[in-house]
Amino acid sequence: MKKLISLFLALAMTVSFAACGGKNTDKTDSQDTTTDSAGSGEIIEAFGKPANEIGVTLVLNTNLGDHAICDLSNQGLQEAAEQYGFNPTVVELGGDVTLQVPTMQEYAEDPDCDIIIAGTSNLKEAVQQVAQEYPEQMFILYDAQDELGLENVFSMDHAQNEGAYLAGVAAALLTTSDAELANPEKIVGFVGGGQNTALEDYLVGYIQGVHSVDEEIDILVSWIGDFKDTAKGMELATAQADQGADVIFSVAGVAGLGTLSGCAESGIYSIGVDSDQYTSLIETDPTTAANICTSMYKQANVTVSKLLGMALDGTLEMGTYVKWGLKEGVVGLATDNDNYQTIFTDEMKAKIEEVQTAATNGELEIISAIGLDTETLQELLATASAQ
């Protein structure tokens, strides 16, 4: 069975796989980072063997190169591997849902693979199925949207609604200002990848943040339909700019790079996602980076590294679910780069900092789409204009 799955994957995927504990030949350039660092030759009590005999496989729903959550997740994997000395493998699924289950079955059957860590919620059903088929295999799912209720699965969510709230405040402050690229219209935009609960969580937070500054600001909302189509992302950004939007929040993975480019071509501001996309793009695409006023970061690198550390330390409570946000420092706004410091006035920066402090301290109620009843969710979404 395993050989048949391996053959199927080798033919069907755009990348090749590496055995979790052995050689790595996939095109992600995920290197064997087993080192002589502390712990690499020491017995890891939770697994009963040395760290350099422990295999960890990171399964990504889409691809590396997104300058966002996939790249950050891989960064966290490699940082944890460097610290603990385990053998890391990265698998890119390229958005192909037909590969989710057989890929996880492949690694669940591999005796050298001790931990399968997967992101994002698009992999939830596959994790749920395979985890039940292989109850002895440890699974970690981040951006899960809820608890899976399985003893061999740890699931977590980032409170992206909290970070998106700050992005909404930033967008509203810009569109109502005399900033260089702001126009007289009070219109901002949101371009998402595939519409799902996690992406709606961003949107719900963004809407609340925008309207906390000015309820009369119009919010244009467009969905690309996937996380790969950069041309569609650019097209939607251009269309929103033509309708008067002067700031667009892009939440679309690789496709979002097209949205950011479209904003630059249209001469309007963009807000990136997951990583500080101004900093990550300034060397390779300075034209696009120049219009990224800030980014709503979701530090998947910190999350992945921390979760793997907890698993190896034996402190990860399997079968449970947690949610980390502003308080835990894993979401927020990128404020340290030159563009943010230049584009936003001191008054704007003070307002954003004030809101972030209040939200972190629990003084603001920021509604989340995750777990929200359908009626309330639709009422919130209706306050923005679908395109």
Coordinates of C-alpha atoms in Angstrom, one line a residue:
M1 CA 0.0 0.0 0.0
K2 CA 2.7 2.4 1.0
K3 CA 4.7 1.8 -2.2
L4 CA 1.6 2.4 -4.3
I5 CA 1.0 5.7 -2.5
S6 CA 4.6 6.7 -3.0
L7 CA 4.4 6.0 -6.7
F8 CA 1.2 8.0 -7.0
L9 CA 2.7 11.0 -5.2
A10 CA 5.9 10.9 -7.1
L11 CA 3.9 11.2 -10.4
A12 CA 1.3 13.6 -9.2
M13 CA 3.0 16.2 -7.1
T14 CA 5.1 19.1 -8.2
V15 CA 7.6 18.3 -5.6
S16 CA 9.2 15.0 -4.5
F17 CA 9.3 13.9 -1.0
A18 CA 12.0 12.9 1.4
A19 CA 11.7 10.2 4.0
C20 CA 11.0 11.8 7.3
G21 CA 14.2 10.6 8.9
G22 CA 16.4 10.2 5.9
K23 CA 17.5 12.0 2.7
N24 CA 15.5 15.0 1.5
T25 CA 15.2 15.4 -2.2
D26 CA 12.2 17.7 -2.6
K27 CA 12.5 20.9 -4.6
T28 CA 11.6 23.0 -1.5
D29 CA 15.4 22.9 -0.7
S30 CA 14.5 21.8 2.8
Q31 CA 18.0 20.7 4.0
D32 CA 18.9 18.1 6.6
T33 CA 19.6 20.4 9.5
T34 CA 20.6 17.7 12.0
T35 CA 23.5 19.4 13.9
D36 CA 25.6 18.9 17.0
S37 CA 23.4 21.4 18.8
A38 CA 22.2 20.8 22.3
G39 CA 19.9 17.9 22.5
S40 CA 20.7 16.3 19.1
G41 CA 22.4 13.3 20.6
E42 CA 20.5 13.3 23.9
I43 CA 17.6 11.0 24.6
I44 CA 14.3 12.9 24.2
E45 CA 12.3 11.4 27.0
A46 CA 8.9 11.9 25.4
F47 CA 10.0 9.8 22.4
G48 CA 12.5 7.5 24.0
K49 CA 15.3 8.1 21.5
P50 CA 17.8 10.7 20.5
A51 CA 16.6 13.9 18.8
N52 CA 18.7 13.1 15.7
E53 CA 16.6 9.9 15.2
I54 CA 13.3 11.9 15.5
G55 CA 11.6 12.8 12.2
V56 CA 9.2 15.8 11.8
T57 CA 7.2 16.4 8.6
L58 CA 5.7 19.7 7.9
V59 CA 2.8 19.4 5.4
L60 CA 1.9 22.7 3.6
N61 CA -1.5 23.1 1.9
T62 CA 0.1 25.3 -0.8
N63 CA 3.7 26.2 -1.7
L64 CA 6.8 27.8 -0.3
G65 CA 7.7 31.2 -1.9
D66 CA 4.5 33.0 -0.7
H67 CA 6.5 35.4 1.5
A68 CA 3.7 34.6 4.0
I69 CA 2.5 31.7 6.1
C70 CA 4.2 28.8 4.2
D71 CA 7.6 30.4 4.3
L72 CA 7.1 31.3 7.9
S73 CA 6.1 27.8 8.8
N74 CA 9.2 26.4 7.2
Q75 CA 11.3 28.9 9.0
G76 CA 9.8 27.8 12.3
L77 CA 10.5 24.1 11.4
Q78 CA 14.1 24.8 10.5
E79 CA 14.7 26.9 13.6
A80 CA 13.3 24.1 15.8
A81 CA 15.4 21.5 14.0
E82 CA 18.5 23.6 14.5
Q83 CA 17.7 24.0 18.2
Y84 CA 16.7 20.4 18.9
G85 CA 18.6 18.4 16.2
F86 CA 15.7 16.4 14.7
N87 CA 15.3 15.6 11.0
P88 CA 12.9 18.0 9.2
T89 CA 11.0 17.4 6.0
V90 CA 8.8 19.9 4.1
V91 CA 6.0 18.7 1.8
E92 CA 4.2 21.2 -0.5
L93 CA 0.8 20.1 -1.8
G94 CA 0.3 23.0 -4.2
G95 CA -3.3 23.4 -3.2
D96 CA -4.2 20.0 -4.6
V97 CA -6.8 18.5 -2.3
T98 CA -6.5 15.1 -3.8
L99 CA -3.0 14.8 -2.3
Q100 CA -3.9 15.6 1.3
V101 CA -5.0 12.2 2.6
P102 CA -2.4 10.0 0.6
T103 CA 0.4 12.3 1.6
M104 CA -0.4 12.1 5.3
Q105 CA -1.0 8.3 5.0
E106 CA 2.5 8.1 3.5
Y107 CA 4.2 9.7 6.4
A108 CA 1.9 8.1 9.0
E109 CA 3.1 4.8 7.7
D110 CA 6.8 5.8 7.8
P111 CA 8.4 4.5 11.0
D112 CA 11.0 7.3 10.9
C113 CA 8.3 10.0 11.0
D114 CA 7.4 10.8 14.6
I115 CA 5.4 14.1 14.2
I116 CA 3.3 15.4 11.4
I117 CA 2.6 19.1 11.7
A118 CA 0.2 20.5 9.2
G119 CA -1.3 23.9 8.3
T120 CA -3.8 25.3 7.6
S121 CA -7.5 24.6 8.1
N122 CA -7.8 23.3 4.6
L123 CA -6.0 20.2 5.9
K124 CA -8.4 19.7 8.8
E125 CA -10.5 17.0 7.3
A126 CA -7.4 15.1 6.0
V127 CA -5.8 15.3 9.4
Q128 CA -9.0 14.1 11.1
Q129 CA -9.3 11.1 8.8
V130 CA -5.7 10.0 8.8
A131 CA -5.3 10.6 12.6
Q132 CA -8.1 8.1 13.2
E133 CA -6.5 5.6 10.8
Y134 CA -3.2 5.9 12.6
P135 CA -3.9 6.5 16.3
E136 CA -0.3 6.1 17.3
Q137 CA 0.9 8.9 15.1
M138 CA 1.3 12.4 16.6
F139 CA -0.4 15.1 14.6
I140 CA -0.3 18.9 15.2
L141 CA -2.7 21.1 13.2
Y142 CA -2.4 24.9 13.3
D143 CA -5.1 27.2 12.1
A144 CA -7.5 24.4 12.8
Q145 CA -10.7 26.5 13.5
D146 CA -11.7 24.2 16.3
E147 CA -10.8 21.2 18.4
L148 CA -10.7 17.9 16.5
G149 CA -11.5 15.8 19.6
L150 CA -8.8 13.1 18.9
E151 CA -6.3 12.1 21.5
N152 CA -3.4 12.0 19.0
V153 CA -4.1 15.5 17.6
F154 CA -3.1 18.9 19.1
S155 CA -4.9 21.7 17.3
M156 CA -4.6 25.5 17.6
D157 CA -5.7 28.7 16.0
H158 CA -4.2 32.1 15.6
A159 CA -6.5 34.9 16.5
Q160 CA -6.1 36.5 13.1
N161 CA -9.3 38.6 13.8
E162 CA -7.3 40.5 16.4
G163 CA -4.4 41.3 14.0
A164 CA -6.9 42.1 11.2
Y165 CA -8.6 44.6 13.5
L166 CA -5.4 46.5 13.7
A167 CA -5.0 46.3 9.9
G168 CA -8.5 47.8 9.7
V169 CA -7.6 50.6 12.0
A170 CA -4.5 51.4 9.9
A171 CA -6.4 51.3 6.7
A172 CA -9.1 53.6 8.0
L173 CA -6.6 56.1 9.4
L174 CA -4.9 56.2 6.0
T175 CA -8.0 56.6 3.8
T176 CA -9.3 59.4 6.0
S177 CA -5.9 61.2 5.9
D178 CA -4.0 63.4 3.5
A179 CA -1.4 60.7 3.0
E180 CA 0.4 60.9 -0.4
L181 CA -1.6 58.0 -2.0
A182 CA -4.9 58.6 -0.2
N183 CA -7.8 60.0 -2.2
P184 CA -10.9 62.0 -1.1
E185 CA -13.1 58.9 -1.1
K186 CA -13.5 57.0 2.1
I187 CA -13.1 53.5 0.6
V188 CA -10.8 50.6 1.5
G189 CA -10.6 47.1 0.2
F190 CA -10.1 43.5 1.1
V191 CA -9.0 40.8 -1.3
G192 CA -9.1 37.2 0.1
G193 CA -8.0 33.9 -1.4
G194 CA -10.5 31.1 -1.0
Q195 CA -13.5 32.0 1.1
N196 CA -13.6 29.9 4.3
T197 CA -14.0 30.5 8.0
A198 CA -10.4 31.4 8.6
L199 CA -10.4 34.0 5.8
E200 CA -13.8 35.3 7.0
D201 CA -12.1 35.7 10.4
Y202 CA -9.6 38.1 8.9
L203 CA -12.4 40.0 7.2
V204 CA -14.6 40.2 10.3
G205 CA -11.7 41.6 12.3
Y206 CA -10.8 44.0 9.5
I207 CA -14.4 45.3 9.2
Q208 CA -14.6 46.0 12.9
G209 CA -11.2 47.8 12.9
V210 CA -12.2 50.0 10.0
H211 CA -15.5 50.9 11.4
S212 CA -14.1 51.6 14.9
V213 CA -12.4 54.6 13.3
D214 CA -15.2 55.7 10.9
E215 CA -18.5 53.8 10.3
E216 CA -19.0 55.6 7.0
I217 CA -16.0 54.1 5.4
D218 CA -17.0 51.7 2.6
I219 CA -15.2 48.3 2.5
L220 CA -15.0 46.5 -0.9
V221 CA -14.6 42.7 -0.6
S222 CA -13.4 40.4 -3.4
W223 CA -12.4 36.7 -3.4
I224 CA -9.9 35.2 -5.7
G225 CA -11.2 31.7 -5.3
D226 CA -7.8 30.1 -4.5
F227 CA -4.4 31.0 -3.2
K228 CA -2.3 30.6 -6.3
D229 CA -3.8 32.8 -9.0
T230 CA -1.6 35.9 -8.9
A231 CA -3.2 37.3 -12.1
K232 CA -6.6 37.2 -10.5
G233 CA -5.3 38.9 -7.4
M234 CA -3.9 41.7 -9.5
E235 CA -7.1 42.0 -11.5
L236 CA -9.2 42.3 -8.3
A237 CA -6.9 44.9 -6.8
T238 CA -7.0 47.0 -9.9
A239 CA -10.8 46.8 -10.0
Q240 CA -11.1 47.9 -6.4
A241 CA -8.7 50.8 -7.1
D242 CA -10.9 51.8 -10.0
Q243 CA -13.8 51.9 -7.6
G244 CA -12.0 54.3 -5.3
A245 CA -10.2 52.1 -2.8
D246 CA -6.9 53.6 -1.8
V247 CA -5.9 50.9 0.7
I248 CA -6.3 47.2 0.2
F249 CA -5.7 44.4 2.7
S250 CA -4.4 41.3 0.8
V251 CA -5.0 37.9 2.5
A252 CA -4.4 35.3 -0.3
G253 CA -1.0 33.5 0.1
V254 CA 0.9 33.4 -3.2
A255 CA -2.1 34.9 -5.1
G256 CA -1.8 37.9 -2.7
L257 CA 1.5 38.8 -4.3
G258 CA -0.5 39.7 -7.4
T259 CA -2.8 41.8 -5.3
L260 CA 0.2 43.7 -3.8
S261 CA 1.5 44.2 -7.3
G262 CA -1.9 45.4 -8.5
C263 CA -2.0 48.0 -5.7
A264 CA 1.5 49.3 -6.7
E265 CA 0.5 49.6 -10.4
S266 CA -2.7 51.4 -9.4
G267 CA -0.8 53.8 -7.2
I268 CA -2.6 52.9 -3.9
Y269 CA -1.5 51.5 -0.6
S270 CA -1.5 47.8 0.3
I271 CA -1.5 45.9 3.5
G272 CA 0.4 42.6 3.5
V273 CA -0.3 39.5 5.6
D274 CA 1.4 36.8 7.7
S275 CA 5.0 38.2 7.4
D276 CA 6.4 41.7 7.1
Q277 CA 5.9 41.7 3.3
Y278 CA 7.6 45.1 2.8
T279 CA 10.8 43.8 4.3
S280 CA 10.6 40.4 2.5
L281 CA 10.0 42.0 -0.9
I282 CA 12.0 45.2 -0.8
E283 CA 15.1 43.5 -2.3
T284 CA 13.4 41.4 -4.9
D285 CA 10.5 43.6 -5.9
P286 CA 11.0 47.1 -4.6
T287 CA 8.2 48.6 -6.8
T288 CA 5.6 46.4 -5.1
A289 CA 7.2 46.8 -1.7
A290 CA 7.1 50.6 -1.9
N291 CA 3.3 50.6 -1.6
I292 CA 3.0 48.2 1.3
C293 CA 2.2 50.5 4.2
T294 CA 2.3 47.7 6.8
S295 CA 1.5 44.0 7.1
M296 CA -0.7 42.0 9.6
Y297 CA 1.8 39.5 10.7
K298 CA 0.8 36.0 11.8
Q299 CA 4.0 34.6 13.2
A300 CA 3.6 31.0 12.1
N301 CA 7.4 30.6 12.5
V302 CA 7.0 31.3 16.3
T303 CA 4.0 29.0 16.5
V304 CA 5.6 26.1 14.6
S305 CA 8.8 26.3 16.5
K306 CA 7.0 26.6 19.9
L307 CA 4.6 23.7 19.2
L308 CA 7.5 21.4 18.2
G309 CA 9.5 22.4 21.2
M310 CA 6.5 21.6 23.5
A311 CA 6.1 18.2 21.7
L312 CA 9.7 17.3 22.2
D313 CA 9.7 18.6 25.8
G314 CA 6.6 16.5 26.5
T315 CA 4.5 19.5 27.5
L316 CA 2.2 19.5 24.5
E317 CA -1.2 18.3 25.8
M318 CA -2.5 16.1 23.0
G319 CA -6.2 16.0 22.3
T320 CA -6.6 19.7 23.2
Y321 CA -7.1 23.0 21.4
V322 CA -5.7 26.5 22.1
K323 CA -6.0 29.9 20.5
W324 CA -3.1 32.4 20.4
G325 CA -3.3 36.1 19.5
L326 CA -2.1 39.5 20.5
K327 CA -1.6 38.5 24.1
E328 CA 0.8 35.7 23.1
G329 CA 2.6 37.9 20.6
V330 CA 1.9 35.8 17.5
V331 CA -0.3 38.3 15.6
G332 CA 0.0 42.1 15.2
L333 CA 1.1 44.8 12.8
A334 CA 4.6 45.2 11.2
T335 CA 5.6 48.6 12.5
D336 CA 9.4 48.4 12.6
N337 CA 10.1 48.9 8.9
D338 CA 11.0 52.1 7.1
N339 CA 7.8 52.3 5.1
Y340 CA 5.5 52.2 8.1
Q341 CA 7.5 54.8 9.9
T342 CA 7.4 57.1 6.9
I343 CA 3.8 56.7 5.7
F344 CA 2.0 56.9 9.1
T345 CA 2.2 60.1 11.0
D346 CA 3.1 60.1 14.7
E347 CA -0.5 60.7 15.6
M348 CA -1.6 57.6 13.5
K349 CA 1.1 55.5 15.1
A350 CA 0.1 56.5 18.5
K351 CA -3.6 55.6 17.8
I352 CA -2.6 52.2 16.5
E353 CA -0.4 51.5 19.5
E354 CA -3.2 52.6 21.8
V355 CA -5.7 50.2 20.1
Q356 CA -3.1 47.4 20.2
T357 CA -2.5 47.9 23.9
A358 CA -6.2 47.9 24.6
A359 CA -6.9 44.8 22.6
T360 CA -3.9 43.0 24.1
N361 CA -5.2 43.8 27.6
G362 CA -8.7 42.5 26.7
E363 CA -10.3 45.9 26.9
L364 CA -11.7 45.6 23.4
E365 CA -14.2 43.0 22.3
I366 CA -13.2 41.8 18.8
I367 CA -15.6 39.3 17.4
S368 CA -14.2 36.2 15.7
A369 CA -15.9 34.4 12.7
I370 CA -14.7 31.1 14.3
G371 CA -17.6 29.7 16.3
L372 CA -19.8 32.6 15.5
D373 CA -23.5 31.8 14.7
T374 CA -24.4 32.2 11.0
E375 CA -26.9 35.0 11.4
T376 CA -24.4 37.3 13.3
L377 CA -21.6 36.4 10.9
Q378 CA -23.8 37.4 7.9
E379 CA -24.8 40.6 9.5
L380 CA -21.2 41.5 10.0
L381 CA -20.2 40.6 6.5
A382 CA -23.1 42.6 5.1
T383 CA -21.5 45.8 6.4
A384 CA -19.0 45.4 3.7
S385 CA -19.6 45.4 -0.1
A386 CA -19.0 42.1 -1.9
Q387 CA -17.6 42.6 -5.4

